[in-house]
Amino acid sequence: MPNILLIDDDPTFCLMLRTFLQKQQYNVQTAYTAEEGLRLLKGQPFDLVLTDFRLPDRDGIELLSQIRVYSTDVPVILMTTYADIRTAVRAIKMGAFEYITKPINPDETLLTIKKALQKKTEEPAGKTRAGVSGNFEFVSGRSPEAAKIEDYIALIAPTNMSVIIEGESGTGKEFVARKIHLSSKRHDKPYVAIDCGALSKDLAASELFGYVKGAFTGALNNKEGQFEAASGGTLFLDEIGNLSYEVQVQLLRALQERKVKKIGSTTDTEVDVRIIAATNEDLVQAVGRGEFREDLYHRLNEFKINTTPLRERTQDILQFANHFLQQANQELERNVVGFDQEAAIVLENYAWPGNLRELRNVVRRSVLLAKSDLITLQQLPPEIVEPAPTFVAAAPTPFTAEPEPQVATDLRSATGQSEKELILAMLERVKYNKSKAARLLNIDRKTLYNKLRQYNIEA
């Protein structure tokens, strides 16, 4: 019987969900704080962690990183409100399996739990392997942006060049990486994916390079690193910008010399690996801030592909939605045909801050709720049908007249109070859509959030 740890500060909700899951033959233990949950996790093994994103003593991002200290392979499912959806997407890039929105749908929750447990059984911790095709499905879209990505994939795949894929969370960076691998001469060799955001400084070196028995306390056997596991094939380093500076040094050596040294070993092991890296931040800016090594960036940046956010390729939305609908039909054993006209218009007009991942979840949830062969507005989340002001175009203001390149230049040169006023003006202009504000100011979202904290701006 699978053992589930449920963490939520609402006792009534915990009792309801625990009762439901116990009827489905799961053993459930509950904790009302992150600290209590970590104490339980440290004391015994769990097959899955189901946790609320907002807890009294810490949030989901912090909790997730601490869970990874005790267990690198336990699936973590976040429960969140739509207000937290951007951060939930970030948590997935740090190693969470999935997020579900409150109020939860019991059937959707059960399906997500089953998929998480199944994936844990099928795959080794922290990596996936692909054969020639497997169950891999790639939908490219019809937009000019999609066509450009297809051309780049066809151009770069036959080579052994390293690739950086940049784009917002949920824009399909890993799908692009896998298609490059499957279209390459290495397609019949291992494809290993590792989420660098889920690796702490202490775990990263052992996960990437492995260790020998006795290298440190707890090293009871030799461990193969991901470089060795991917030898002959492709190693996909997702969210590479999250690696610590020390691990970046070790990674650079491995790429330059094509050799790795396990922790505790005195000998090098030769590896033949193609590197594809992905990030949702601008690595050039990270280099400028001293957070990412310039030599490593140039070693990785033999070719770069940018994945476009869904809001900028609206003509692809329904194609992706119908693809996800067919997947959901198969998973949920339903026979939904498509979307009615009103629902289709709403899908095309929504901004999709979570990009493809958010679209997939909305479609899957709608298929589950559908009462006929078409999805209507009644099955779509109210936040999609009537989006918050964040996603409503701002009314023209005098600030609009300024060309966007000048806005970015002003921010770079502005300091102190003038910089704060410029950020406030931009936020007001775009109705506090932070992603759009960062893009128009020509800075990444992390920098914008740092500025908001620096100037104590609530947005």
PDB file of C-alpha atoms in Angstrom, residues 196-457:
ATOM      1  CA  CYS A 196      19.551  21.358 -12.016  1.00  0.00           C
ATOM      2  CA  GLY A 197      17.037  23.439 -10.051  1.00  0.00           C
ATOM      3  CA  ALA A 198      16.262  20.434  -7.877  1.00  0.00           C
ATOM      4  CA  LEU A 199      19.916  19.827  -6.977  1.00  0.00           C
ATOM      5  CA  SER A 200      21.430  21.363  -3.879  1.00  0.00           C
ATOM      6  CA  LYS A 201      25.100  22.320  -3.902  1.00  0.00           C
ATOM      7  CA  ASP A 202      25.966  19.127  -2.012  1.00  0.00           C
ATOM      8  CA  LEU A 203      23.889  16.824  -4.227  1.00  0.00           C
ATOM      9  CA  ALA A 204      24.846  18.259  -7.625  1.00  0.00           C
ATOM     10  CA  ALA A 205      28.389  16.897  -7.869  1.00  0.00           C
ATOM     11  CA  SER A 206      27.430  13.360  -6.807  1.00  0.00           C
ATOM     12  CA  GLU A 207      24.393  13.362  -9.122  1.00  0.00           C
ATOM     13  CA  LEU A 208      26.340  14.616 -12.155  1.00  0.00           C
ATOM     14  CA  PHE A 209      29.636  12.794 -11.667  1.00  0.00           C
ATOM     15  CA  GLY A 210      28.867   9.940  -9.242  1.00  0.00           C
ATOM     16  CA  TYR A 211      30.924   8.713  -6.307  1.00  0.00           C
ATOM     17  CA  VAL A 212      32.816   5.652  -5.126  1.00  0.00           C
ATOM     18  CA  LYS A 213      32.049   3.531  -2.103  1.00  0.00           C
ATOM     19  CA  GLY A 214      33.319   5.123   1.086  1.00  0.00           C
ATOM     20  CA  ALA A 215      33.759   8.602  -0.444  1.00  0.00           C
ATOM     21  CA  PHE A 216      31.683  10.086   2.372  1.00  0.00           C
ATOM     22  CA  THR A 217      29.363   9.002   5.162  1.00  0.00           C
ATOM     23  CA  GLY A 218      26.446   7.154   3.614  1.00  0.00           C
ATOM     24  CA  ALA A 219      28.274   6.219   0.383  1.00  0.00           C
ATOM     25  CA  LEU A 220      27.693   2.491   0.809  1.00  0.00           C
ATOM     26  CA  ASN A 221      28.081   1.596  -2.871  1.00  0.00           C
ATOM     27  CA  ASN A 222      29.539   3.018  -6.063  1.00  0.00           C
ATOM     28  CA  LYS A 223      27.132   5.418  -7.806  1.00  0.00           C
ATOM     29  CA  GLU A 224      27.070   6.096 -11.527  1.00  0.00           C
ATOM     30  CA  GLY A 225      26.817   9.799 -12.367  1.00  0.00           C
ATOM     31  CA  GLN A 226      24.548  11.223 -15.048  1.00  0.00           C
ATOM     32  CA  PHE A 227      27.502  11.886 -17.370  1.00  0.00           C
ATOM     33  CA  GLU A 228      28.329   8.192 -17.369  1.00  0.00           C
ATOM     34  CA  ALA A 229      24.672   7.228 -17.708  1.00  0.00           C
ATOM     35  CA  ALA A 230      24.366   9.415 -20.820  1.00  0.00           C
ATOM     36  CA  SER A 231      27.680   8.379 -22.381  1.00  0.00           C
ATOM     37  CA  GLY A 232      27.239   7.988 -26.129  1.00  0.00           C
ATOM     38  CA  GLY A 233      23.988   9.934 -26.011  1.00  0.00           C
ATOM     39  CA  THR A 234      22.605  13.262 -24.821  1.00  0.00           C
ATOM     40  CA  LEU A 235      22.611  14.894 -21.395  1.00  0.00           C
ATOM     41  CA  PHE A 236      19.882  17.516 -20.923  1.00  0.00           C
ATOM     42  CA  LEU A 237      20.642  20.005 -18.132  1.00  0.00           C
ATOM     43  CA  ASP A 238      17.407  21.808 -17.340  1.00  0.00           C
ATOM     44  CA  GLU A 239      17.518  25.158 -15.504  1.00  0.00           C
ATOM     45  CA  ILE A 240      21.303  25.174 -15.693  1.00  0.00           C
ATOM     46  CA  GLY A 241      21.418  28.705 -14.296  1.00  0.00           C
ATOM     47  CA  ASN A 242      20.573  27.292 -10.862  1.00  0.00           C
ATOM     48  CA  LEU A 243      23.866  25.394 -10.514  1.00  0.00           C
ATOM     49  CA  SER A 244      26.187  26.757  -7.859  1.00  0.00           C
ATOM     50  CA  TYR A 245      29.388  28.480  -8.972  1.00  0.00           C
ATOM     51  CA  GLU A 246      31.511  25.609  -7.624  1.00  0.00           C
ATOM     52  CA  VAL A 247      29.584  23.003  -9.608  1.00  0.00           C
ATOM     53  CA  GLN A 248      29.843  25.200 -12.715  1.00  0.00           C
ATOM     54  CA  VAL A 249      33.637  24.919 -12.424  1.00  0.00           C
ATOM     55  CA  GLN A 250      33.431  21.116 -12.313  1.00  0.00           C
ATOM     56  CA  LEU A 251      30.980  21.075 -15.209  1.00  0.00           C
ATOM     57  CA  LEU A 252      33.262  23.223 -17.344  1.00  0.00           C
ATOM     58  CA  ARG A 253      36.158  20.818 -16.759  1.00  0.00           C
ATOM     59  CA  ALA A 254      33.992  17.845 -17.741  1.00  0.00           C
ATOM     60  CA  LEU A 255      32.905  19.560 -20.964  1.00  0.00           C
ATOM     61  CA  GLN A 256      36.401  20.667 -21.951  1.00  0.00           C
ATOM     62  CA  GLU A 257      38.241  17.448 -21.174  1.00  0.00           C
ATOM     63  CA  ARG A 258      35.417  14.985 -21.848  1.00  0.00           C
ATOM     64  CA  LYS A 259      36.354  13.314 -18.580  1.00  0.00           C
ATOM     65  CA  VAL A 260      34.695  13.085 -15.184  1.00  0.00           C
ATOM     66  CA  LYS A 261      36.083  12.168 -11.813  1.00  0.00           C
ATOM     67  CA  LYS A 262      33.783  10.529  -9.296  1.00  0.00           C
ATOM     68  CA  ILE A 263      33.785  11.895  -5.776  1.00  0.00           C
ATOM     69  CA  GLY A 264      36.405   9.973  -3.819  1.00  0.00           C
ATOM     70  CA  SER A 265      38.082   8.555  -6.934  1.00  0.00           C
ATOM     71  CA  THR A 266      41.652   9.214  -8.069  1.00  0.00           C
ATOM     72  CA  THR A 267      41.078   8.298 -11.719  1.00  0.00           C
ATOM     73  CA  ASP A 268      39.189   9.988 -14.562  1.00  0.00           C
ATOM     74  CA  THR A 269      36.517   8.328 -16.661  1.00  0.00           C
ATOM     75  CA  GLU A 270      36.170   9.308 -20.318  1.00  0.00           C
ATOM     76  CA  VAL A 271      32.668  10.214 -21.455  1.00  0.00           C
ATOM     77  CA  ASP A 272      31.184  10.982 -24.869  1.00  0.00           C
ATOM     78  CA  VAL A 273      28.151  13.177 -24.189  1.00  0.00           C
ATOM     79  CA  ARG A 274      26.308  15.840 -26.118  1.00  0.00           C
ATOM     80  CA  ILE A 275      25.093  18.650 -23.849  1.00  0.00           C
ATOM     81  CA  ILE A 276      21.790  20.454 -24.264  1.00  0.00           C
ATOM     82  CA  ALA A 277      21.095  23.058 -21.595  1.00  0.00           C
ATOM     83  CA  ALA A 278      17.889  24.956 -20.871  1.00  0.00           C
ATOM     84  CA  THR A 279      17.072  27.995 -18.783  1.00  0.00           C
ATOM     85  CA  ASN A 280      14.177  30.369 -18.175  1.00  0.00           C
ATOM     86  CA  GLU A 281      16.479  33.302 -17.481  1.00  0.00           C
ATOM     87  CA  ASP A 282      18.855  35.338 -19.618  1.00  0.00           C
ATOM     88  CA  LEU A 283      22.271  33.766 -19.049  1.00  0.00           C
ATOM     89  CA  VAL A 284      24.011  36.791 -20.556  1.00  0.00           C
ATOM     90  CA  GLN A 285      22.564  38.910 -17.762  1.00  0.00           C
ATOM     91  CA  ALA A 286      23.482  36.222 -15.229  1.00  0.00           C
ATOM     92  CA  VAL A 287      27.070  36.391 -16.503  1.00  0.00           C
ATOM     93  CA  GLY A 288      26.988  40.165 -16.113  1.00  0.00           C
ATOM     94  CA  ARG A 289      25.816  39.811 -12.506  1.00  0.00           C
ATOM     95  CA  GLY A 290      28.592  37.311 -11.775  1.00  0.00           C
ATOM     96  CA  GLU A 291      26.119  34.471 -11.144  1.00  0.00           C
ATOM     97  CA  PHE A 292      27.149  32.339 -14.138  1.00  0.00           C
ATOM     98  CA  ARG A 293      30.649  31.688 -15.435  1.00  0.00           C
ATOM     99  CA  GLU A 294      31.339  33.397 -18.745  1.00  0.00           C
ATOM    100  CA  ASP A 295      33.658  30.620 -19.961  1.00  0.00           C
ATOM    101  CA  LEU A 296      30.997  27.993 -19.246  1.00  0.00           C
ATOM    102  CA  TYR A 297      28.372  30.072 -21.051  1.00  0.00           C
ATOM    103  CA  HIS A 298      30.516  30.307 -24.197  1.00  0.00           C
ATOM    104  CA  ARG A 299      31.316  26.578 -23.991  1.00  0.00           C
ATOM    105  CA  LEU A 300      27.602  25.751 -23.945  1.00  0.00           C
ATOM    106  CA  ASN A 301      26.463  28.432 -26.377  1.00  0.00           C
ATOM    107  CA  GLU A 302      27.536  26.839 -29.646  1.00  0.00           C
ATOM    108  CA  PHE A 303      23.933  27.256 -30.774  1.00  0.00           C
ATOM    109  CA  LYS A 304      20.932  28.895 -29.144  1.00  0.00           C
ATOM    110  CA  ILE A 305      17.185  28.317 -29.568  1.00  0.00           C
ATOM    111  CA  ASN A 306      14.541  30.556 -28.002  1.00  0.00           C
ATOM    112  CA  THR A 307      11.100  29.080 -27.251  1.00  0.00           C
ATOM    113  CA  THR A 308       8.340  31.669 -27.612  1.00  0.00           C
ATOM    114  CA  PRO A 309       5.706  32.088 -24.867  1.00  0.00           C
ATOM    115  CA  LEU A 310       2.218  30.940 -25.778  1.00  0.00           C
ATOM    116  CA  ARG A 311       0.728  34.448 -25.536  1.00  0.00           C
ATOM    117  CA  GLU A 312       2.901  35.474 -28.487  1.00  0.00           C
ATOM    118  CA  ARG A 313       1.840  32.570 -30.708  1.00  0.00           C
ATOM    119  CA  THR A 314      -1.937  32.603 -30.293  1.00  0.00           C
ATOM    120  CA  GLN A 315      -2.537  30.840 -33.612  1.00  0.00           C
ATOM    121  CA  ASP A 316      -0.988  27.705 -32.060  1.00  0.00           C
ATOM    122  CA  ILE A 317      -3.173  27.629 -28.941  1.00  0.00           C
ATOM    123  CA  LEU A 318      -6.065  25.588 -30.326  1.00  0.00           C
ATOM    124  CA  GLN A 319      -3.709  23.138 -32.017  1.00  0.00           C
ATOM    125  CA  PHE A 320      -1.993  22.474 -28.708  1.00  0.00           C
ATOM    126  CA  ALA A 321      -5.336  22.410 -26.880  1.00  0.00           C
ATOM    127  CA  ASN A 322      -6.687  19.732 -29.219  1.00  0.00           C
ATOM    128  CA  HIS A 323      -3.482  17.725 -28.828  1.00  0.00           C
ATOM    129  CA  PHE A 324      -3.831  17.837 -25.038  1.00  0.00           C
ATOM    130  CA  LEU A 325      -7.516  16.977 -25.375  1.00  0.00           C
ATOM    131  CA  GLN A 326      -6.670  13.751 -27.220  1.00  0.00           C
ATOM    132  CA  GLN A 327      -4.099  12.880 -24.565  1.00  0.00           C
ATOM    133  CA  ALA A 328      -6.668  13.533 -21.830  1.00  0.00           C
ATOM    134  CA  ASN A 329      -9.256  11.385 -23.614  1.00  0.00           C
ATOM    135  CA  GLN A 330      -6.810   8.496 -23.569  1.00  0.00           C
ATOM    136  CA  GLU A 331      -5.768   9.024 -19.935  1.00  0.00           C
ATOM    137  CA  LEU A 332      -9.301   9.532 -18.604  1.00  0.00           C
ATOM    138  CA  GLU A 333     -11.071   7.154 -20.978  1.00  0.00           C
ATOM    139  CA  ARG A 334     -13.327   9.904 -22.290  1.00  0.00           C
ATOM    140  CA  ASN A 335     -14.570  10.785 -25.792  1.00  0.00           C
ATOM    141  CA  VAL A 336     -14.673  14.562 -25.851  1.00  0.00           C
ATOM    142  CA  VAL A 337     -14.575  15.839 -29.438  1.00  0.00           C
ATOM    143  CA  GLY A 338     -13.396  19.421 -28.998  1.00  0.00           C
ATOM    144  CA  PHE A 339     -14.299  22.938 -27.797  1.00  0.00           C
ATOM    145  CA  ASP A 340     -17.386  24.979 -28.584  1.00  0.00           C
ATOM    146  CA  GLN A 341     -16.891  28.383 -30.204  1.00  0.00           C
ATOM    147  CA  GLU A 342     -17.078  30.411 -26.981  1.00  0.00           C
ATOM    148  CA  ALA A 343     -14.590  28.169 -25.188  1.00  0.00           C
ATOM    149  CA  ALA A 344     -12.200  28.300 -28.137  1.00  0.00           C
ATOM    150  CA  ILE A 345     -12.281  32.112 -28.150  1.00  0.00           C
ATOM    151  CA  VAL A 346     -11.575  32.228 -24.412  1.00  0.00           C
ATOM    152  CA  LEU A 347      -8.606  29.873 -24.789  1.00  0.00           C
ATOM    153  CA  GLU A 348      -7.129  32.021 -27.564  1.00  0.00           C
ATOM    154  CA  ASN A 349      -7.579  35.278 -25.639  1.00  0.00           C
ATOM    155  CA  TYR A 350      -6.120  34.138 -22.309  1.00  0.00           C
ATOM    156  CA  ALA A 351      -2.498  35.132 -21.567  1.00  0.00           C
ATOM    157  CA  TRP A 352      -1.337  31.674 -20.296  1.00  0.00           C
ATOM    158  CA  PRO A 353       1.347  32.693 -17.778  1.00  0.00           C
ATOM    159  CA  GLY A 354       2.095  28.990 -17.256  1.00  0.00           C
ATOM    160  CA  ASN A 355       2.323  28.449 -21.035  1.00  0.00           C
ATOM    161  CA  LEU A 356       1.892  24.894 -22.377  1.00  0.00           C
ATOM    162  CA  ARG A 357       1.946  23.288 -18.947  1.00  0.00           C
ATOM    163  CA  GLU A 358      -0.951  25.448 -17.770  1.00  0.00           C
ATOM    164  CA  LEU A 359      -2.882  24.860 -21.005  1.00  0.00           C
ATOM    165  CA  ARG A 360      -2.443  21.099 -20.664  1.00  0.00           C
ATOM    166  CA  ASN A 361      -3.739  21.113 -17.091  1.00  0.00           C
ATOM    167  CA  VAL A 362      -6.751  23.277 -17.980  1.00  0.00           C
ATOM    168  CA  VAL A 363      -7.667  21.023 -20.906  1.00  0.00           C
ATOM    169  CA  ARG A 364      -7.263  17.840 -18.881  1.00  0.00           C
ATOM    170  CA  ARG A 365      -9.426  19.229 -16.085  1.00  0.00           C
ATOM    171  CA  SER A 366     -12.055  20.350 -18.603  1.00  0.00           C
ATOM    172  CA  VAL A 367     -12.167  16.917 -20.254  1.00  0.00           C
ATOM    173  CA  LEU A 368     -12.740  15.373 -16.848  1.00  0.00           C
ATOM    174  CA  LEU A 369     -15.650  17.750 -16.160  1.00  0.00           C
ATOM    175  CA  ALA A 370     -17.205  17.671 -19.636  1.00  0.00           C
ATOM    176  CA  LYS A 371     -20.865  16.600 -19.727  1.00  0.00           C
ATOM    177  CA  SER A 372     -21.146  16.409 -23.524  1.00  0.00           C
ATOM    178  CA  ASP A 373     -18.858  15.855 -26.490  1.00  0.00           C
ATOM    179  CA  LEU A 374     -17.815  19.534 -26.473  1.00  0.00           C
ATOM    180  CA  ILE A 375     -16.048  21.531 -23.773  1.00  0.00           C
ATOM    181  CA  THR A 376     -17.982  24.698 -22.921  1.00  0.00           C
ATOM    182  CA  LEU A 377     -17.318  27.746 -20.760  1.00  0.00           C
ATOM    183  CA  GLN A 378     -18.825  25.872 -17.815  1.00  0.00           C
ATOM    184  CA  GLN A 379     -15.927  23.422 -17.770  1.00  0.00           C
ATOM    185  CA  LEU A 380     -13.196  26.077 -17.983  1.00  0.00           C
ATOM    186  CA  PRO A 381     -11.851  27.560 -14.724  1.00  0.00           C
ATOM    187  CA  PRO A 382     -13.441  30.931 -13.887  1.00  0.00           C
ATOM    188  CA  GLU A 383      -9.975  32.508 -13.837  1.00  0.00           C
ATOM    189  CA  ILE A 384      -9.670  31.627 -17.534  1.00  0.00           C
ATOM    190  CA  VAL A 385     -13.165  32.763 -18.523  1.00  0.00           C
ATOM    191  CA  GLU A 386     -12.932  36.049 -16.603  1.00  0.00           C
ATOM    192  CA  PRO A 387      -9.214  36.696 -16.130  1.00  0.00           C
ATOM    193  CA  ALA A 388      -7.957  38.989 -13.380  1.00  0.00           C
ATOM    194  CA  PRO A 389      -6.961  42.542 -14.302  1.00  0.00           C
ATOM    195  CA  THR A 390      -3.370  41.306 -14.596  1.00  0.00           C
ATOM    196  CA  PHE A 391      -4.207  39.961 -18.031  1.00  0.00           C
ATOM    197  CA  VAL A 392      -6.342  42.855 -19.292  1.00  0.00           C
ATOM    198  CA  ALA A 393      -4.675  45.235 -21.710  1.00  0.00           C
ATOM    199  CA  ALA A 394      -3.903  48.553 -20.094  1.00  0.00           C
ATOM    200  CA  ALA A 395      -5.639  51.730 -21.199  1.00  0.00           C
ATOM    201  CA  PRO A 396      -3.401  54.093 -23.157  1.00  0.00           C
ATOM    202  CA  THR A 397      -1.440  56.525 -21.014  1.00  0.00           C
ATOM    203  CA  PRO A 398       1.114  59.187 -21.860  1.00  0.00           C
ATOM    204  CA  PHE A 399       3.781  56.578 -21.041  1.00  0.00           C
ATOM    205  CA  THR A 400       2.565  54.447 -23.974  1.00  0.00           C
ATOM    206  CA  ALA A 401       3.842  56.963 -26.460  1.00  0.00           C
ATOM    207  CA  GLU A 402       7.451  56.194 -25.567  1.00  0.00           C
ATOM    208  CA  PRO A 403       9.050  53.511 -27.766  1.00  0.00           C
ATOM    209  CA  GLU A 404       9.820  50.274 -25.927  1.00  0.00           C
ATOM    210  CA  PRO A 405      13.599  50.299 -26.576  1.00  0.00           C
ATOM    211  CA  GLN A 406      13.788  53.694 -24.900  1.00  0.00           C
ATOM    212  CA  VAL A 407      11.989  52.289 -21.854  1.00  0.00           C
ATOM    213  CA  ALA A 408      14.650  49.623 -21.444  1.00  0.00           C
ATOM    214  CA  THR A 409      17.461  52.165 -21.877  1.00  0.00           C
ATOM    215  CA  ASP A 410      15.905  54.428 -19.264  1.00  0.00           C
ATOM    216  CA  LEU A 411      15.820  51.567 -16.750  1.00  0.00           C
ATOM    217  CA  ARG A 412      19.465  50.729 -17.260  1.00  0.00           C
ATOM    218  CA  SER A 413      20.530  54.315 -16.734  1.00  0.00           C
ATOM    219  CA  ALA A 414      18.020  55.153 -14.006  1.00  0.00           C
ATOM    220  CA  THR A 415      19.049  54.867 -10.383  1.00  0.00           C
ATOM    221  CA  GLY A 416      17.365  55.243  -7.032  1.00  0.00           C
ATOM    222  CA  GLN A 417      14.070  57.085  -7.025  1.00  0.00           C
ATOM    223  CA  SER A 418      13.867  57.492 -10.820  1.00  0.00           C
ATOM    224  CA  GLU A 419      14.279  53.732 -11.318  1.00  0.00           C
ATOM    225  CA  LYS A 420      11.557  53.057  -8.770  1.00  0.00           C
ATOM    226  CA  GLU A 421       9.217  55.520 -10.480  1.00  0.00           C
ATOM    227  CA  LEU A 422       9.908  53.959 -13.878  1.00  0.00           C
ATOM    228  CA  ILE A 423       9.087  50.474 -12.594  1.00  0.00           C
ATOM    229  CA  LEU A 424       5.893  51.720 -10.927  1.00  0.00           C
ATOM    230  CA  ALA A 425       4.830  53.481 -14.124  1.00  0.00           C
ATOM    231  CA  MET A 426       5.437  50.354 -16.197  1.00  0.00           C
ATOM    232  CA  LEU A 427       3.545  48.131 -13.755  1.00  0.00           C
ATOM    233  CA  GLU A 428       0.590  50.494 -13.872  1.00  0.00           C
ATOM    234  CA  ARG A 429       0.749  50.583 -17.651  1.00  0.00           C
ATOM    235  CA  VAL A 430       0.527  46.787 -17.997  1.00  0.00           C
ATOM    236  CA  LYS A 431      -1.953  46.356 -15.132  1.00  0.00           C
ATOM    237  CA  TYR A 432       0.722  44.713 -12.935  1.00  0.00           C
ATOM    238  CA  ASN A 433       1.514  41.889 -15.353  1.00  0.00           C
ATOM    239  CA  LYS A 434       5.063  41.308 -14.091  1.00  0.00           C
ATOM    240  CA  SER A 435       6.174  39.151 -17.026  1.00  0.00           C
ATOM    241  CA  LYS A 436       5.096  41.809 -19.504  1.00  0.00           C
ATOM    242  CA  ALA A 437       6.633  44.594 -17.416  1.00  0.00           C
ATOM    243  CA  ALA A 438       9.969  42.766 -17.258  1.00  0.00           C
ATOM    244  CA  ARG A 439       9.915  42.173 -21.010  1.00  0.00           C
ATOM    245  CA  LEU A 440       9.171  45.831 -21.818  1.00  0.00           C
ATOM    246  CA  LEU A 441      11.863  46.985 -19.387  1.00  0.00           C
ATOM    247  CA  ASN A 442      14.261  44.529 -21.047  1.00  0.00           C
ATOM    248  CA  ILE A 443      15.116  42.740 -17.808  1.00  0.00           C
ATOM    249  CA  ASP A 444      14.381  39.188 -16.686  1.00  0.00           C
ATOM    250  CA  ARG A 445      11.676  38.446 -14.131  1.00  0.00           C
ATOM    251  CA  LYS A 446      14.165  37.550 -11.411  1.00  0.00           C
ATOM    252  CA  THR A 447      15.735  41.008 -11.710  1.00  0.00           C
ATOM    253  CA  LEU A 448      12.299  42.635 -11.605  1.00  0.00           C
ATOM    254  CA  TYR A 449      11.365  40.721  -8.450  1.00  0.00           C
ATOM    255  CA  ASN A 450      14.642  41.769  -6.858  1.00  0.00           C
ATOM    256  CA  LYS A 451      13.861  45.396  -7.712  1.00  0.00           C
ATOM    257  CA  LEU A 452      10.369  45.066  -6.229  1.00  0.00           C
ATOM    258  CA  ARG A 453      11.869  43.824  -2.970  1.00  0.00           C
ATOM    259  CA  GLN A 454      14.615  46.462  -3.049  1.00  0.00           C
ATOM    260  CA  TYR A 455      12.137  49.326  -3.377  1.00  0.00           C
ATOM    261  CA  ASN A 456       9.454  47.661  -1.230  1.00  0.00           C
ATOM    262  CA  ILE A 457       6.941  47.722  -4.085  1.00  0.00           C
TER     263      ILE A 457
END
